[in-house]
mmCIF file of C-alpha atoms in Angstrom:
data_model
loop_
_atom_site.group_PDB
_atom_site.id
_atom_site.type_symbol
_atom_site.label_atom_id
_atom_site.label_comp_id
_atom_site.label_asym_id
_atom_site.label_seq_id
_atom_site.Cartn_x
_atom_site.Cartn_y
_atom_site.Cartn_z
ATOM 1 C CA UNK A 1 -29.563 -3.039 -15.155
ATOM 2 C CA UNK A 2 -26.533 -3.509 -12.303
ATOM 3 C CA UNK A 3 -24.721 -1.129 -11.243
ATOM 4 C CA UNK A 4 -20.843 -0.799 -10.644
ATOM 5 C CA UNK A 5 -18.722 1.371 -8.342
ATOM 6 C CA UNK A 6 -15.172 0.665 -8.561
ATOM 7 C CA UNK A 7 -13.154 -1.526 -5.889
ATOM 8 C CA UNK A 8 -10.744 1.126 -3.467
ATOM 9 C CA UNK A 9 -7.533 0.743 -4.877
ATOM 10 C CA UNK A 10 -4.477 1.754 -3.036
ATOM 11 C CA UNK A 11 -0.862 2.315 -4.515
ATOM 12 C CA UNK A 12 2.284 3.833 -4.208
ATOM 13 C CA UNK A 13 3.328 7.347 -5.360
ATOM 14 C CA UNK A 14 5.714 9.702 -4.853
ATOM 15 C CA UNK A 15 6.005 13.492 -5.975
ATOM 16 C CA UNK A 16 8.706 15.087 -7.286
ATOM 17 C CA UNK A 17 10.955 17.500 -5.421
ATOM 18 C CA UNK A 18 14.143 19.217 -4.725
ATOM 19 C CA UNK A 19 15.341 16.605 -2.997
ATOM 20 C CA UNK A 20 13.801 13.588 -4.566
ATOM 21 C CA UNK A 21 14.695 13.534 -7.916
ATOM 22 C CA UNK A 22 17.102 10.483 -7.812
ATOM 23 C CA UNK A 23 15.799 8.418 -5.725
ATOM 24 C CA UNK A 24 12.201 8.428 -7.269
ATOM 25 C CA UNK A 25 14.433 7.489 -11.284
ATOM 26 C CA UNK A 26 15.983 4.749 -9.161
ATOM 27 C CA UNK A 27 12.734 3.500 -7.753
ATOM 28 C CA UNK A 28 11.033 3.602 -10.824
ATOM 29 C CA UNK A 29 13.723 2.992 -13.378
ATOM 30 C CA UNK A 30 13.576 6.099 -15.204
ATOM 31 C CA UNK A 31 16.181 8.627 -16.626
ATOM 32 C CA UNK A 32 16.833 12.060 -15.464
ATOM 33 C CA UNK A 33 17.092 15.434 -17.375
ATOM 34 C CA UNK A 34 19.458 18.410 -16.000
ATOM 35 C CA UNK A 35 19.689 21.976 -17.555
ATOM 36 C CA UNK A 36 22.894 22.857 -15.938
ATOM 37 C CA UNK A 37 22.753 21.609 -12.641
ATOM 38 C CA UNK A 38 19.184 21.590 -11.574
ATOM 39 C CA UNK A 39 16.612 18.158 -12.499
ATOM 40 C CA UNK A 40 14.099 19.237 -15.079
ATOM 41 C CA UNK A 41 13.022 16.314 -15.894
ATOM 42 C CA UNK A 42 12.243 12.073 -15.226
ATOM 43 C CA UNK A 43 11.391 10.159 -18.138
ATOM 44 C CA UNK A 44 9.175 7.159 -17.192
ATOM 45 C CA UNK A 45 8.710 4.222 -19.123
ATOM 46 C CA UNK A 46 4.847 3.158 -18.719
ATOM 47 C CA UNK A 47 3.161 -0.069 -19.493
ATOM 48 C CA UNK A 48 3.098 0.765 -23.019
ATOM 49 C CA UNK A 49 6.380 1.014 -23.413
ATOM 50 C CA UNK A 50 6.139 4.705 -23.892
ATOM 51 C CA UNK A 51 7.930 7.351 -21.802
ATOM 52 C CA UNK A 52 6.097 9.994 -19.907
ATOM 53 C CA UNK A 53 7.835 12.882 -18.940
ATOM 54 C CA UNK A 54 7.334 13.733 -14.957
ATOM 55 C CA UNK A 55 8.311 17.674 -13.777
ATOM 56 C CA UNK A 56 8.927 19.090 -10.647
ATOM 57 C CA UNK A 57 5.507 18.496 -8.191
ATOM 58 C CA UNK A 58 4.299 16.047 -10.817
ATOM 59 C CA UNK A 59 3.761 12.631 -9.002
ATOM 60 C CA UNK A 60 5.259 9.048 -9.926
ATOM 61 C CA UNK A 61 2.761 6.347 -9.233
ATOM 62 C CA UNK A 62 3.449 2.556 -9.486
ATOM 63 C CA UNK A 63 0.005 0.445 -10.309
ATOM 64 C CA UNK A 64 -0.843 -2.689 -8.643
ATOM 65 C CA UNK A 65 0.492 -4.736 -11.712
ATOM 66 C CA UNK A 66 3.686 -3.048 -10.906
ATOM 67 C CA UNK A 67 3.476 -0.291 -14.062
ATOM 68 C CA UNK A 68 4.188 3.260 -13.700
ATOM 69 C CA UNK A 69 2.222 6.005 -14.526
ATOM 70 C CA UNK A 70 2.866 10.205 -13.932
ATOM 71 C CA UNK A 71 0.178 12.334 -12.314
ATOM 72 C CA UNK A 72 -0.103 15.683 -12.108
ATOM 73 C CA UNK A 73 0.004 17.208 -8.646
ATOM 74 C CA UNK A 74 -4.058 18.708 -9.449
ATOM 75 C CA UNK A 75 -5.053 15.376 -10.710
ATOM 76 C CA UNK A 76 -4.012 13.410 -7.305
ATOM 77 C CA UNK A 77 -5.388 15.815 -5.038
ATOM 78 C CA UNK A 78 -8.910 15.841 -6.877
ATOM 79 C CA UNK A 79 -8.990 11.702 -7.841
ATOM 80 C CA UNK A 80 -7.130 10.492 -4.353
ATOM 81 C CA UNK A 81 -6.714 10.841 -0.470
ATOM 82 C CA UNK A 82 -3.476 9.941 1.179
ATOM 83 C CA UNK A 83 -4.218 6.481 3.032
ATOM 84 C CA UNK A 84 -2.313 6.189 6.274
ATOM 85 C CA UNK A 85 -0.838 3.272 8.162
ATOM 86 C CA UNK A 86 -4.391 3.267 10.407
ATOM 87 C CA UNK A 87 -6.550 3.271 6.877
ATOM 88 C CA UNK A 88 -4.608 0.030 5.538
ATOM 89 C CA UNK A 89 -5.182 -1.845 8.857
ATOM 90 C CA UNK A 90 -8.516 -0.779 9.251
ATOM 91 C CA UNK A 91 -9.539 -2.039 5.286
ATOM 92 C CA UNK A 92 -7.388 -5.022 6.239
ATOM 93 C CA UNK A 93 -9.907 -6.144 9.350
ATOM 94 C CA UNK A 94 -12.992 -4.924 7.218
ATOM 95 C CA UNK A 95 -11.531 -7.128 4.306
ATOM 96 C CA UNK A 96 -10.602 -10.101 6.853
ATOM 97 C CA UNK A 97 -14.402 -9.743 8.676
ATOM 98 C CA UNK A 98 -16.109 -10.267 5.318
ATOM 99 C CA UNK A 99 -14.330 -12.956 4.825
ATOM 100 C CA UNK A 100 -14.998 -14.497 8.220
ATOM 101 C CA UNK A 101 -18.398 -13.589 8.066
ATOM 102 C CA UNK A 102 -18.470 -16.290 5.150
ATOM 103 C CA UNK A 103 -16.420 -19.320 6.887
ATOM 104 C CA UNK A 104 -18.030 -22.000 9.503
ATOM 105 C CA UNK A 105 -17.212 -21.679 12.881
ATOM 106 C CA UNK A 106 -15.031 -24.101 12.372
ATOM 107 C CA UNK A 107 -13.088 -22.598 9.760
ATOM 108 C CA UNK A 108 -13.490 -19.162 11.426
ATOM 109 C CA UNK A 109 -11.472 -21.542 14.854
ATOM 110 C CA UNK A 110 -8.683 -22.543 12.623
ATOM 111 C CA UNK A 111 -8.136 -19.045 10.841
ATOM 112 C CA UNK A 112 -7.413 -17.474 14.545
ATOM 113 C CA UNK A 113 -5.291 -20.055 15.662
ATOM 114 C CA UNK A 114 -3.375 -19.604 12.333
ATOM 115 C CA UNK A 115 -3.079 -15.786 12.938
ATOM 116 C CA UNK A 116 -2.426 -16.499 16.687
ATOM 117 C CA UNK A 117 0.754 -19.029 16.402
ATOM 118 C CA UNK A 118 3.511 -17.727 18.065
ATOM 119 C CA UNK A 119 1.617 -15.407 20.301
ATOM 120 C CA UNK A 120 0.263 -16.186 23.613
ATOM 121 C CA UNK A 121 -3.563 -16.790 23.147
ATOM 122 C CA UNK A 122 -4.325 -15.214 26.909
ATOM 123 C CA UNK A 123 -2.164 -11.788 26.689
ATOM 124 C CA UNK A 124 -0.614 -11.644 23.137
ATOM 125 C CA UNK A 125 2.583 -11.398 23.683
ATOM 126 C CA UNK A 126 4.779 -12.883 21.678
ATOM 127 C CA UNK A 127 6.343 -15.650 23.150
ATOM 128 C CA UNK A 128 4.755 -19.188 22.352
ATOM 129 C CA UNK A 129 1.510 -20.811 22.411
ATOM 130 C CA UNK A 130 0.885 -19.694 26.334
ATOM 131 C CA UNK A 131 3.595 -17.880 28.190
ATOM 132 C CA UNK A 132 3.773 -16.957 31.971
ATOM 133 C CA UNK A 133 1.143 -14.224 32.086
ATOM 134 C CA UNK A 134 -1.388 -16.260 34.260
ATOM 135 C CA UNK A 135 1.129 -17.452 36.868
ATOM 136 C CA UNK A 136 0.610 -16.122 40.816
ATOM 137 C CA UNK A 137 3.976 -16.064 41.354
#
């Protein structure tokens, strides 16, 4: 019988603070509660059309399909692992060298010159198709 891991899935959150209560309502839409002055509260309408009620340290997490869902602070440390900028490029060349690994050489020729226009193909810089970087002068 196969067997199934799930694909790596990465998304945005953002956890409730002091400081973060409005713009995280505006960012997902959702309504604030105050007691007095201070933010109890961010209702968040989910795919369901149901609302979920966030707290302070909870987190606000938008899917891939755009939806919102609220996490609590436990359940994203144990279930996920903050990807930095480094971790997206690096799944982005692992994603792009499987799919290279399946083209023709020919194929694989076009695909760099696509990612290439605009840059020079003998330093990188970006300046045009070749720029000066091989002149003696």
């Amino acid at each position: 019988m196969p067997k199934f891991r799930n694909k790596q899935v990465i998304f945005e959150a953002r956890q409730l603070d002091d400081e973060s209560w409005q713009s995280i309502a505006k960012w997902c839409g959702g309504a604030l509660f105050k007691e007095g002055e201070e933010f109890v509260g961010l209702a968040v309408i989910t795919d369901k059309l149901t609302k979920a009620l966030a707290a302070k340290g909870d987190w606000v997490v938008r899917r891939t399909d755009g939806g919102f869902f609220v996490a609590k602070d436990a359940n994203m440390r144990e279930a996920c692992e903050l990807v930095t900028d480094d971790a997206g490029a690096e799944s982005l060349l692992n994603d792009m060298r499987a799919q290279f690994e399946k083209m023709t050489d020919d194929e694989r020729i076009e695909a760099i010159r696509f990612l290439m226009d605009g840059y020079c193909l003998n330093c990188g810089e970006r300046s045009g198709r070749f720029c000066n970087c091989l002149r003696d002068d």
